[in-house]
């Protein structure tokens, strides 16, 4: 099947928010804080500008509470008395001319009486820097299994290590953008987003409107990666406030510089491991501390921390585990959702640590993983019993074989001994990713979805889950068509418009195919029953029945509905952090070959093999694409993507100085799937979207370590950093 | 924004002499990059050179390659003879941005933009290129290695255009261009190096390690004299004499110096004295 929106995108006909026709509108612009922390002493408007020609909005124009509703109600729509981070929005401007509003924004001076800022999440804050609770800790979490202290005290070997990961910018191709206008009494907000109902909720809350007076519509979205999970609520509110005040349509589109400077990024993290081991490498105790930088507001940090700690122990069996997590308040631009959601950070540390352990014990990293990988019947850190029938050692063996891991190891020994300037090495990571919301999250979402029968006998899927390049439109089409025996062309996916589609939950957490796709299937079944057919009816019979229904009930299309139901046997206790953290885990082993140029200390990935078990693969092309994209994003995070900070804000907020890999920086990514259908996922599928970002960084850095004889503990391993490591290694 | 569109070189020179602060625009790939964030630039008067057909082609004489004032990277990439006689020009051109930039960007624009990290300038300098400037007052020729006097400072008056770049034809026995960026394509150089050897001697030109692209006379002398160099670090004193790298958003002075030493050492292994 041809990808649904493929031709529109290929030919440039697809219309993103900035391309939509809009009459008589104003351009919006945001005036931001220049300081990381302080009291707003004054806002000065430049003398050379006729301000009567501009729409100006500040916090006093907000009809409801000055809060962007999310987990904690702590983040203002517009700063009122004080600011907590550089680039915090203070004022909004709008004008007919984009150039005029840009110049005007520069002519506004926000004068801040500065106070001591907390800028390093790893440091204990000084008393004057405390701004949240008694210690700037936004969230504490803990997982405990067995008796870690006792097991560590008895372990023949204890290996400790500290690992760090940097922030990462999403670099979605389409920057953040929204338009807002009034249609009668209804405020319409359209734009690039992953979660239309999050935006709706935030608009209702701060604008004091019920859902009959707000309508949110997702426009074709050019990439998200989590960056359009919670952030679009902010820009939607800003566009809405300007539209409400001016009575005119308003368009607010960030350029790349503003987008990179002012929007969320992946949480930087620091992870400490203390691991007790038997001499043969069996894990006896894992004591892990995960600290993440939350930035200046809570945003989604508590849930990111949760996923980080749940994944921190890796896909291994260990009877004694203690994982503590802290999300720290700092005066940095708030960090937010990013593909992987904490798991890439903690698994970078875990998988790098496995290689450090192997080196310390003098055992083969493959053997170390083989003896520890979870077997069916064993439990994870939260006590979840794994029994899905997947042979995780076989997944690893498959990857090693495809990559010719052992042969390459021998070849490299010869190559490295003779080549004047190049060094090669292999790296491995074994890892996992839990799909869907954590613990009771999916049940709390209460996702609902509808499939309507159309007069022509085809169907329309009504869901709030969106296409952002990952293939939702295509997969939902395939699921509905297969379920009902229809052709893809008989299926329409409705625009995600909150006045039409039910809340099937956010497009995040690798949940869309596995969980919402299941609702598509069940809503199709419900529709079939509604039009009087049994579950075996397919194809023409379904179309005929839907047409008949339309003739008999003019103007009342038949509607099938489905609501989320927790799969049987899943238990989770949020207080003790024990139980079944996820309905399903996907498992993977990635193997990579790296070449380091001793002249430049640049590391280049020259081969990459990604093997994973993700349940049933519904669409091989899309699945492979997800893996390849995730791997490239992971290689970038491991080797080159580096946010340079100045006062808690990104200083290199341009694509010239924040580099992501080009096609020449990555090898062909060889992808293989082991299929083991998951009974509770759509068509047997498990979540796949995030898994591939968890493994590349540790695999690549393990390979760099092997090639160079260094021991990098922090990413990105830029050439500058690797040069230092290699010089230190020589000095001893 | 005020754009003047001369049809001929004399018209262009006339416009430049009349509008003291007018800015010539060739490919615009430097001038337009910051357009939307530099509203002050919108007030400038631009002299768009795009109609000056005579400045576009490159040509050959008995003793030199002549790049026109509007010759692009793409023109050079496509020229068979340049590939044979001045391969470093092609190597460098292929590493400028991507194909869109190669098709629009000009060698003269690269020279006048005067970025310390430029890719076109080091290879031209390593081939002893001469910049031909013209204004209504007349023509002058300036060797490229004496063109810059400081960061973005150069021997070009505001009313002068680069109308040609002369590259003397010589027999080269050694030539190499190295560009080290933070990724393999579409990156700004953190260290650039162009090295040639001909009857005129060694030329070692370094980029991104000083306020301007410049020759490295001390390193050249080491090569000329066959001085003993047994490791990259043996080159550090000479490098310290020739360049002055800094820490900036892209790299560190330490890294730049070391990489320059290692590239020179390994690439020129056969030439260092034992
Ligand atoms: C995406 C991108 C990637 C890039 N990558 C690279 C790269 O890898 N390496 C690199 O070196 N550069 C790179 N550049 C910079 C740029 O493309 C080059 O410097 C190019 O050679 C500039 O030529 P131009 O004709 O576009 O110059 P313009 O932008 O037209 O002009 C540049 C300057 O030269 C002056 N000027 C132009 N022509 C003349 C003339 N005939 N006489 C007098 N003054 C003149 C102009 O007034 C201006 O000051 C990149 C630019 C972009 C946008």
PDB file of C-alpha atoms in Angstrom, chain A residues 38 52 67 87 121 133 139 176 178 189 203 210 212 253 285 336 427-428 442 455-456 462 494 603 617 691 724:
ATOM      1  CA  UNK A  38      14.673  37.583  38.682  1.00  0.00           C
ATOM      2  CA  UNK A  52      -0.617  52.064  18.692  1.00  0.00           C
ATOM      3  CA  UNK A  67      -1.213  28.670  33.836  1.00  0.00           C
ATOM      4  CA  UNK A  87      13.552  33.099  26.855  1.00  0.00           C
ATOM      5  CA  UNK A 121      21.593  20.274  38.016  1.00  0.00           C
ATOM      6  CA  UNK A 133      10.677  22.906  47.896  1.00  0.00           C
ATOM      7  CA  UNK A 139      10.346  14.831  41.934  1.00  0.00           C
ATOM      8  CA  UNK A 176       6.500  25.057  15.923  1.00  0.00           C
ATOM      9  CA  UNK A 178      -0.059  27.899  15.287  1.00  0.00           C
ATOM     10  CA  UNK A 189      -6.664  26.982  16.946  1.00  0.00           C
ATOM     11  CA  UNK A 203      -6.832  26.576  26.117  1.00  0.00           C
ATOM     12  CA  UNK A 210     -15.746  25.324  27.834  1.00  0.00           C
ATOM     13  CA  UNK A 212     -18.152  24.262  22.993  1.00  0.00           C
ATOM     14  CA  UNK A 253       5.413  30.614  13.508  1.00  0.00           C
ATOM     15  CA  UNK A 285      22.990  -6.184  43.115  1.00  0.00           C
ATOM     16  CA  UNK A 336      10.420  18.097  27.920  1.00  0.00           C
ATOM     17  CA  UNK A 427      30.155  -2.171  20.112  1.00  0.00           C
ATOM     18  CA  UNK A 428      27.064  -3.898  21.446  1.00  0.00           C
ATOM     19  CA  UNK A 442      -3.320   3.904  29.950  1.00  0.00           C
ATOM     20  CA  UNK A 455     -22.852   6.580   2.698  1.00  0.00           C
ATOM     21  CA  UNK A 456     -20.678   5.012  -0.025  1.00  0.00           C
ATOM     22  CA  UNK A 462     -12.152   9.168  14.055  1.00  0.00           C
ATOM     23  CA  UNK A 494     -10.529  11.976   9.896  1.00  0.00           C
ATOM     24  CA  UNK A 603      34.556   8.719  15.210  1.00  0.00           C
ATOM     25  CA  UNK A 617       5.527  -6.093  12.287  1.00  0.00           C
ATOM     26  CA  UNK A 691      12.910   1.639  21.120  1.00  0.00           C
ATOM     27  CA  UNK A 724      41.216  14.726  25.581  1.00  0.00           C
TER      28      UNK A 724
END
